[in-house]
mmCIF file of C-alpha atoms in Angstrom:
data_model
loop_
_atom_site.group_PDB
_atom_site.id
_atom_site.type_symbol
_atom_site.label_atom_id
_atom_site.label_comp_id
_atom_site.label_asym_id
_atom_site.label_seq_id
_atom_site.Cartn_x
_atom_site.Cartn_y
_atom_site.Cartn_z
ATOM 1 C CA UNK H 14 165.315 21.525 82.673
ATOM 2 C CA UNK H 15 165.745 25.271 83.204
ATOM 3 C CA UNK H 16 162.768 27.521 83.019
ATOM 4 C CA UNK H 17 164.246 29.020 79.813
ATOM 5 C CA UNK H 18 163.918 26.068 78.028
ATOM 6 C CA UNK H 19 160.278 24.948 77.298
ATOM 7 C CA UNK H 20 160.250 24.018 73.862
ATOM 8 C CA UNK H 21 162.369 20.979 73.620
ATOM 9 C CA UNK H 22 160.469 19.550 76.579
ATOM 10 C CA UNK H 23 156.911 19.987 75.406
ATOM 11 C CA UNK H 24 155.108 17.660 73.502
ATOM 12 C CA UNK H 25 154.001 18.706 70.565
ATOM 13 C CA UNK H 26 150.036 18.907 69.779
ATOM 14 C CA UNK H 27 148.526 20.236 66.601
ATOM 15 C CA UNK H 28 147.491 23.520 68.525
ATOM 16 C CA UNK H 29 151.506 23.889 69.052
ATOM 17 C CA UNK H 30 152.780 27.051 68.128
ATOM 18 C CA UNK H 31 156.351 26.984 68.601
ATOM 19 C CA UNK H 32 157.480 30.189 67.774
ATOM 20 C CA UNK H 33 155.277 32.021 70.426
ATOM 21 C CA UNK H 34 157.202 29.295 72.660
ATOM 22 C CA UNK H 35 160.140 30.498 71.431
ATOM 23 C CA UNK H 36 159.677 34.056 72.136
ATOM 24 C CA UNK H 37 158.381 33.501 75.372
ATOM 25 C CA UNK H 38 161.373 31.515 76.396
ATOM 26 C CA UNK H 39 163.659 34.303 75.108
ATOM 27 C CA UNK H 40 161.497 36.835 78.060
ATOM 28 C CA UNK H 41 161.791 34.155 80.543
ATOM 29 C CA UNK H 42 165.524 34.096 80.195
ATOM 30 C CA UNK H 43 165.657 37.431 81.934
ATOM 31 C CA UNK H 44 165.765 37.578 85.491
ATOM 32 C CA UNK H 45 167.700 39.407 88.875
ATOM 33 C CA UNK H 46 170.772 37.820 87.672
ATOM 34 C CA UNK H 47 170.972 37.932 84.098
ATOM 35 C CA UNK H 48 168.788 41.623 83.523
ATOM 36 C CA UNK H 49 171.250 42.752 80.667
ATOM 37 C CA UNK H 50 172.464 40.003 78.266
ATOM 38 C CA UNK H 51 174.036 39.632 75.026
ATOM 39 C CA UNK H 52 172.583 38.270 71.753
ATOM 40 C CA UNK H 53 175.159 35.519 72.427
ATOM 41 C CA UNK H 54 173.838 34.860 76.183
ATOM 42 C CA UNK H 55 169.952 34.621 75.202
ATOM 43 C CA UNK H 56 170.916 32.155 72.385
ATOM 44 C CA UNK H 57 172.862 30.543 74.894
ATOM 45 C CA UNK H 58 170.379 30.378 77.228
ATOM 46 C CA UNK H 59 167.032 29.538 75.077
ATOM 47 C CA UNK H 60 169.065 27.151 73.144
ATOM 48 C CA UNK H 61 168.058 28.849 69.961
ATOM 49 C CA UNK H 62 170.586 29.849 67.377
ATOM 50 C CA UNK H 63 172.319 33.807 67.118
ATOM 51 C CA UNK H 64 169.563 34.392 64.094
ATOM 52 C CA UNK H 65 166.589 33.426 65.303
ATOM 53 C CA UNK H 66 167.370 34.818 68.784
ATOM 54 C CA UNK H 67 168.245 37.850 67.100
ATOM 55 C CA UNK H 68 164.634 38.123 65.164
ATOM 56 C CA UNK H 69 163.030 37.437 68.467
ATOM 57 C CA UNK H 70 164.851 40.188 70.316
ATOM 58 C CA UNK H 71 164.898 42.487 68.041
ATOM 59 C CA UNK H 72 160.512 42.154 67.573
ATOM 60 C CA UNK H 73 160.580 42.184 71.072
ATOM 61 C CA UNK H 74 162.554 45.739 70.804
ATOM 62 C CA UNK H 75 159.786 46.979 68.247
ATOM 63 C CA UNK H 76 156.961 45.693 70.393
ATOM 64 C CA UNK H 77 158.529 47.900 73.582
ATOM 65 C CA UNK H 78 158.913 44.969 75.925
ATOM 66 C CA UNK H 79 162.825 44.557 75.302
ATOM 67 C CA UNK H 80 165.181 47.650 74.924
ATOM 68 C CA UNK H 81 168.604 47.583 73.657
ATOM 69 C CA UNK H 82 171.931 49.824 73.429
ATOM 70 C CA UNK H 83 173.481 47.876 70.077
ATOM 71 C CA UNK H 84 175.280 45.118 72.074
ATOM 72 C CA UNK H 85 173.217 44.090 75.286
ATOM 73 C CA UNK H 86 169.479 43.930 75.729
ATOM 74 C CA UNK H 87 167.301 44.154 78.896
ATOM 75 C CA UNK H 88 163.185 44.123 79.224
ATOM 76 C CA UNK H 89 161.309 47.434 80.073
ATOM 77 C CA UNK H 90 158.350 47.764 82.015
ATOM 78 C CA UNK H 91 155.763 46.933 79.282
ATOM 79 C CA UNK H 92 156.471 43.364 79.869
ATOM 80 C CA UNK H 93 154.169 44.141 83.385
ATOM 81 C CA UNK H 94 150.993 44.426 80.641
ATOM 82 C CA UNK H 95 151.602 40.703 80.060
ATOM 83 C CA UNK H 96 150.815 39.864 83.770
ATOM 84 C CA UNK H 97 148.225 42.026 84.097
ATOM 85 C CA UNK H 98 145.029 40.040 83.416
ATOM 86 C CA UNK H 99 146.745 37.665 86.139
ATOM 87 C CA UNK H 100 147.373 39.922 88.357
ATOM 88 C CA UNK H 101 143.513 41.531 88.490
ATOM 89 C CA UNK H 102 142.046 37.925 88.578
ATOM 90 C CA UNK H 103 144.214 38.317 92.348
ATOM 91 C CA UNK H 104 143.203 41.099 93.226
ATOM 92 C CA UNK H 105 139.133 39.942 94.832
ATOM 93 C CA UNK H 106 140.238 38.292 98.143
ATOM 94 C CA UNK H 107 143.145 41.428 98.323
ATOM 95 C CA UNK H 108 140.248 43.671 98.073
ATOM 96 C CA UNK H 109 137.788 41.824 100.085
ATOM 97 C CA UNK H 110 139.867 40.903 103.021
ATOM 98 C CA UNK H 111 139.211 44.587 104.918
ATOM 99 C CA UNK H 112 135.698 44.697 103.891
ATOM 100 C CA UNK H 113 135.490 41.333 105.480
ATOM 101 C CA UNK H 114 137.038 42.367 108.611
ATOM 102 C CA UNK H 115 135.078 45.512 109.162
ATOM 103 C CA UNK H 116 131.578 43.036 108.758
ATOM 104 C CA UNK H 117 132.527 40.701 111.094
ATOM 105 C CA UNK H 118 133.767 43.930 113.387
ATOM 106 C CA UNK H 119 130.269 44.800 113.320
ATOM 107 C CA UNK H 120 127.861 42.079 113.432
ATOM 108 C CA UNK H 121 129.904 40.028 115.802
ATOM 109 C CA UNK H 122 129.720 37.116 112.722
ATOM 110 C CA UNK H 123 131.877 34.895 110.653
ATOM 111 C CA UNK H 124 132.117 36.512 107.062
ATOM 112 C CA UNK H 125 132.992 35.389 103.687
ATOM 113 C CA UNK H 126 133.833 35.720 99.977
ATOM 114 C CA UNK H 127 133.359 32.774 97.525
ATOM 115 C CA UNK H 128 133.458 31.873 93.374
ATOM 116 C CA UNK H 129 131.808 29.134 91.685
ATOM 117 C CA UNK H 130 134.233 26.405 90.365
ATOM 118 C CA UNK H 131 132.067 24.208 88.290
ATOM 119 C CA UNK H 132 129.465 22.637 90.924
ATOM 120 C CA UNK H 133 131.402 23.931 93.862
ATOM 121 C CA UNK H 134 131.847 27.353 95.912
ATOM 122 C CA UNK H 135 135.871 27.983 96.647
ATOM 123 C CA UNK H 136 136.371 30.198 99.728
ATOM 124 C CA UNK H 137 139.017 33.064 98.665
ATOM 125 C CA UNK H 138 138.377 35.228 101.281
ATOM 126 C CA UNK H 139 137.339 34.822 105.265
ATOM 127 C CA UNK H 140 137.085 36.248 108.575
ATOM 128 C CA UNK H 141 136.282 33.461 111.388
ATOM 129 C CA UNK H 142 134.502 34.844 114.824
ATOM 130 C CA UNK H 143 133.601 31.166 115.774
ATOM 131 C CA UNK H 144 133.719 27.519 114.643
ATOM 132 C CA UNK H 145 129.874 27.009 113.705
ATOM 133 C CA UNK H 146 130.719 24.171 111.175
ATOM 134 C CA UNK H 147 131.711 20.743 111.953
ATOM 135 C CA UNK H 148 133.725 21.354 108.872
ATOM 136 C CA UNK H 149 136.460 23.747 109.509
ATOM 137 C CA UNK H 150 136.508 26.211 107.004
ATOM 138 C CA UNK H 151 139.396 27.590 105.362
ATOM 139 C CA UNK H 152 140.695 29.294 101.759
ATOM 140 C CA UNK H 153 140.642 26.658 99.344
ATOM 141 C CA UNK H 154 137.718 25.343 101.232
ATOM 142 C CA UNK H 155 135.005 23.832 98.368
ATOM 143 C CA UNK H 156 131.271 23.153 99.254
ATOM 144 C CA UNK H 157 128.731 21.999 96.922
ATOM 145 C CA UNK H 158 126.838 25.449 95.558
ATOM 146 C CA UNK H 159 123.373 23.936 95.515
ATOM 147 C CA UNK H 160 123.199 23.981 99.829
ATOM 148 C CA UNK H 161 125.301 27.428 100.291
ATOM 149 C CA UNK H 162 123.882 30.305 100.278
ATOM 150 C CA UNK H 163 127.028 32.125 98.454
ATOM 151 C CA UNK H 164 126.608 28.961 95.755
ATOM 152 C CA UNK H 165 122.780 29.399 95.236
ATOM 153 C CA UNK H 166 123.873 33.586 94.708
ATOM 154 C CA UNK H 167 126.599 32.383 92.144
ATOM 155 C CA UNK H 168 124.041 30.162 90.358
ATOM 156 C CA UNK H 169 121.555 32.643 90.303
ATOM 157 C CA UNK H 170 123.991 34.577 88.225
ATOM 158 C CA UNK H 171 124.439 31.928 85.763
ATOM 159 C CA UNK H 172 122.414 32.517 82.082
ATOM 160 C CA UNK H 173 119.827 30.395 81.914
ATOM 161 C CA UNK H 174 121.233 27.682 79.750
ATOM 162 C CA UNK H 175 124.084 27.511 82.036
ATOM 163 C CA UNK H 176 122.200 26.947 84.621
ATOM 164 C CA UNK H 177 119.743 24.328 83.314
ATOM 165 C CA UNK H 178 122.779 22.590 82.622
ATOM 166 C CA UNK H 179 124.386 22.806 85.909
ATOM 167 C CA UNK H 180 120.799 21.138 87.261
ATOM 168 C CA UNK H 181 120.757 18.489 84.691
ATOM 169 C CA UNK H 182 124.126 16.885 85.898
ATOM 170 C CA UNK H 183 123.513 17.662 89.535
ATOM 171 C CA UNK H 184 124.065 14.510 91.934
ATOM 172 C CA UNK H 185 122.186 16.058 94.818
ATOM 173 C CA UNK H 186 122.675 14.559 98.170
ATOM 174 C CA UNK H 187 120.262 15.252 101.221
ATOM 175 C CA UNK H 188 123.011 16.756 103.949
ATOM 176 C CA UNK H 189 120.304 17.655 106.777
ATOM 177 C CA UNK H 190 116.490 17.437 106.462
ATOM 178 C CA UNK H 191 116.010 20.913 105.151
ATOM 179 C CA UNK H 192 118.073 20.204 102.408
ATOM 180 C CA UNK H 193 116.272 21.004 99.220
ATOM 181 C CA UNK H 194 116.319 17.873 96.857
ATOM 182 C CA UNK H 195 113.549 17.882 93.916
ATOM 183 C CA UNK H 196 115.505 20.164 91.076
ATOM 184 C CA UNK H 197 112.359 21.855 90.277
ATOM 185 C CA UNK H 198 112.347 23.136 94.245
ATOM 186 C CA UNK H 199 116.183 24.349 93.696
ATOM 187 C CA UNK H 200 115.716 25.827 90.434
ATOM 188 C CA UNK H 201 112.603 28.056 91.819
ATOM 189 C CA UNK H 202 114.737 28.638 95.177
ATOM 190 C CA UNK H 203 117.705 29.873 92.753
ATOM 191 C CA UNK H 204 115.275 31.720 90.976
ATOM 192 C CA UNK H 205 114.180 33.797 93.681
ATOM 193 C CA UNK H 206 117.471 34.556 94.725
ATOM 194 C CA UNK H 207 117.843 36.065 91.839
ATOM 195 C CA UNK H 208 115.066 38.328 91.725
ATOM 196 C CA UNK H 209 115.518 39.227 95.601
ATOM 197 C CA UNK H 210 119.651 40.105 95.442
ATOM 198 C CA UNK H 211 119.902 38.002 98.374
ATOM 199 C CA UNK H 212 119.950 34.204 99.644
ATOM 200 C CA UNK H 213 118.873 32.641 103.030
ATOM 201 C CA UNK H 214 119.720 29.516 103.623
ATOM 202 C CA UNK H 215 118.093 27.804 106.858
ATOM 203 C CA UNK H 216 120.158 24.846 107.506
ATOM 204 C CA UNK H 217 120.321 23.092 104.206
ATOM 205 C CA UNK H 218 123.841 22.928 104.442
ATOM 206 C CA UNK H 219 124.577 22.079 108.363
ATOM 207 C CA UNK H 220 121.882 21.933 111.075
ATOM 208 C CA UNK H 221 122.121 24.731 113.025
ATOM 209 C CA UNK H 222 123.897 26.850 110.613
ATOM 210 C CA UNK H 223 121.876 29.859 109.053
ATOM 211 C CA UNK H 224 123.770 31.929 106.488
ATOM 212 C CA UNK H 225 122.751 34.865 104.240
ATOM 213 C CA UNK H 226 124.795 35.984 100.704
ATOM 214 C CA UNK H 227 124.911 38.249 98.317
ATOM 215 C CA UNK H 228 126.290 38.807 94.842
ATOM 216 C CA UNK H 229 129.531 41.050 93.766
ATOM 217 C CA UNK H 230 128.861 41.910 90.620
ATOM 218 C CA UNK H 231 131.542 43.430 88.033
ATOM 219 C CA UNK H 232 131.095 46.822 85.819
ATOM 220 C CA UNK H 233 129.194 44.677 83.343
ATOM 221 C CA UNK H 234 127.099 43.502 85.959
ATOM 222 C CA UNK H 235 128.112 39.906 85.841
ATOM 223 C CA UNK H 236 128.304 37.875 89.143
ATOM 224 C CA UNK H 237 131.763 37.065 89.573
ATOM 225 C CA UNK H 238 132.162 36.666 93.402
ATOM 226 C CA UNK H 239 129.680 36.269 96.586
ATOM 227 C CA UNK H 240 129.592 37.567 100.286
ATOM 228 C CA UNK H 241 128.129 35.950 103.251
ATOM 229 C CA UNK H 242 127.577 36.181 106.879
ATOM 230 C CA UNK H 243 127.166 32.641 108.820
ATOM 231 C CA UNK H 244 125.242 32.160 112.520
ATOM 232 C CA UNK H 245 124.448 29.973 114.402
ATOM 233 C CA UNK H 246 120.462 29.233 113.476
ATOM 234 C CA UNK H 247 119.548 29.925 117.908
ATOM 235 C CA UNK H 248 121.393 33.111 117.504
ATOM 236 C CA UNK H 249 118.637 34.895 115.129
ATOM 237 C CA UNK H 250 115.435 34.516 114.364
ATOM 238 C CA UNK H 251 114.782 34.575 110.334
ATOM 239 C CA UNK H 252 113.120 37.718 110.825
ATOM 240 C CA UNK H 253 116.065 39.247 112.704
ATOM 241 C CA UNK H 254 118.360 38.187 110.171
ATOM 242 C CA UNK H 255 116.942 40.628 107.973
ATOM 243 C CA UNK H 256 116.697 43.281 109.998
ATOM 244 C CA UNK H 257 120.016 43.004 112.032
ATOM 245 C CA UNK H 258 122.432 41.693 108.935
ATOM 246 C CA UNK H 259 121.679 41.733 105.876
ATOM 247 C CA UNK H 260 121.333 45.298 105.375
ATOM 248 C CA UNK H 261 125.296 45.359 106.721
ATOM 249 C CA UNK H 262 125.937 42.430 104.268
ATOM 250 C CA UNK H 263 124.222 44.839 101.214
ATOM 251 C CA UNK H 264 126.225 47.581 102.235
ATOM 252 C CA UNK H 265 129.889 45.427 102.056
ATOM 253 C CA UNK H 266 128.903 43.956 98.886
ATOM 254 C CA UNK H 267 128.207 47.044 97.257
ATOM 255 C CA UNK H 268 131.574 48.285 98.983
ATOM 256 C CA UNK H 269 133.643 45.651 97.578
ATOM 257 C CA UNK H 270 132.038 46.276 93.946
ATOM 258 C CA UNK H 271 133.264 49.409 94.166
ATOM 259 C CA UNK H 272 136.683 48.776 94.941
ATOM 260 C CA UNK H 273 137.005 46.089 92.471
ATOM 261 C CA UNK H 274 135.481 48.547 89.693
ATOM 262 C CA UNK H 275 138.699 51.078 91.089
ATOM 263 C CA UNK H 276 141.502 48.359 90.829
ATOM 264 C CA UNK H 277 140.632 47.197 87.641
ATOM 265 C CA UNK H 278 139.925 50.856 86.148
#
């Protein structure tokens, strides 16, 4: 199967639309090799007949992503605006990566950027100094958001049903003996994350791990990412921690908001 011909090969649902299939197909079958092609070649190549290619093409040329000269046609650069909600969902760990780098530059400390993917945290962005996890940690890397510090700053972003649900369904497992385990604990711990803008966590995750987050909000406000620095727990004292880091963390979060707000401007 060709990637120009998806609607033979799909099974049908009641949701189905074939025609948007169709048309889709008929922008797929443009590509480095085949950018100008005749009526005759897209039919060919969607497996569609000369009149109902033609309609397609020819919508497509009223819509502005496909331009024609009367006997070949070729896409124009609108068809970009079709990729473009994609391409700005890529664009956090992009934009994160140097913000990242000049923490970590600065605090001597392994930094990170996270999202919440239903109960987890997924790393999308990181800058190892050390190995401080038994657990080695790399993009991709999920961790359960309840004993994270990034995880308890994405859940604080949560509305409040959202959230009650996510603690209703939690299977919460006791990784070291700081772990927090009674719900109503968490839910007053994610609480207060969310009127402080920033999370602690003492080694609820990993003894001897201490790691501090905060939230990267979009223009609406919304949480849609979070930022952390991770030490080892003999390295600073609580009190240092907010003294000697989190101040820098503030700052990067803020700086990635801002750069985020830019690219997707």
């Amino acid at each position: 199967m060709t990637a120009t011909e998806p609607t033979e090969k799909i099974l049908p649902s009641p949701d189905y639309v074939q025609s948007l299939a169709r048309g889709l197909a008929v922008i797929r079958c443009f590509d480095n090799r085949n950018q100008r092609r005749t009526l005759s070649d897209v039919a060919r190549a969607t497996d569609l007949t000369r009149a109902t290619a033609r309609r397609f093409l020819l919508t497509l040329v009223e819509l502005g992503y496909v331009a024609t000269d009367g006997s070949a046609f070729w896409l124009t650069p609108r068809v970009l605006e079709l990729g473009y909600s994609y391409l700005s969902s890529l664009s956090l760990p992009e934009v994160a990566q140097p913000h990242l780098e000049k923490l970590s530059h600065k605090v001597h400390e392994s930094s990170s950027v996270s999202i919440l993917d239903g109960a987890d945290i997924v790393y999308v962005a990181r800058v190892p100094v050390s190995r401080i996890m038994t657990v080695g940690i790399t993009i991709g890397t999920r961790l359960p958001a309840y004993a994270t510090s990034m995880g308890r700053v994405l859940l604080a972003g949560l509305p409040d049903d959202e959230l009650d649900a996510y603690l209703e369904k939690l299977d919460i497992q006791r990784l070291t003996e700081r772990t927090i385990t009674a719900r109503d604990d968490l839910k007053a711990a994610i609480l207060a994350v969310r009127a402080d803008g920033i999370c602690v966590l003492d080694q609820e995750l990993e003894a001897g791990l201490r790691s501090m987050a905060a939230p990267i909000r979009n223009a609406s406000g919304l949480t849609v990412a979070a930022v952390n620095i991770s030490t080892p727990a003999a390295r600073y004292s609580l009190e240092d921690l907010h003294s000697d880091l989190i101040p820098s963390l503030r700052v990067t979060a803020t700086d990635i908001e801002q750069d985020l707000a830019t690219v997707n401007r």
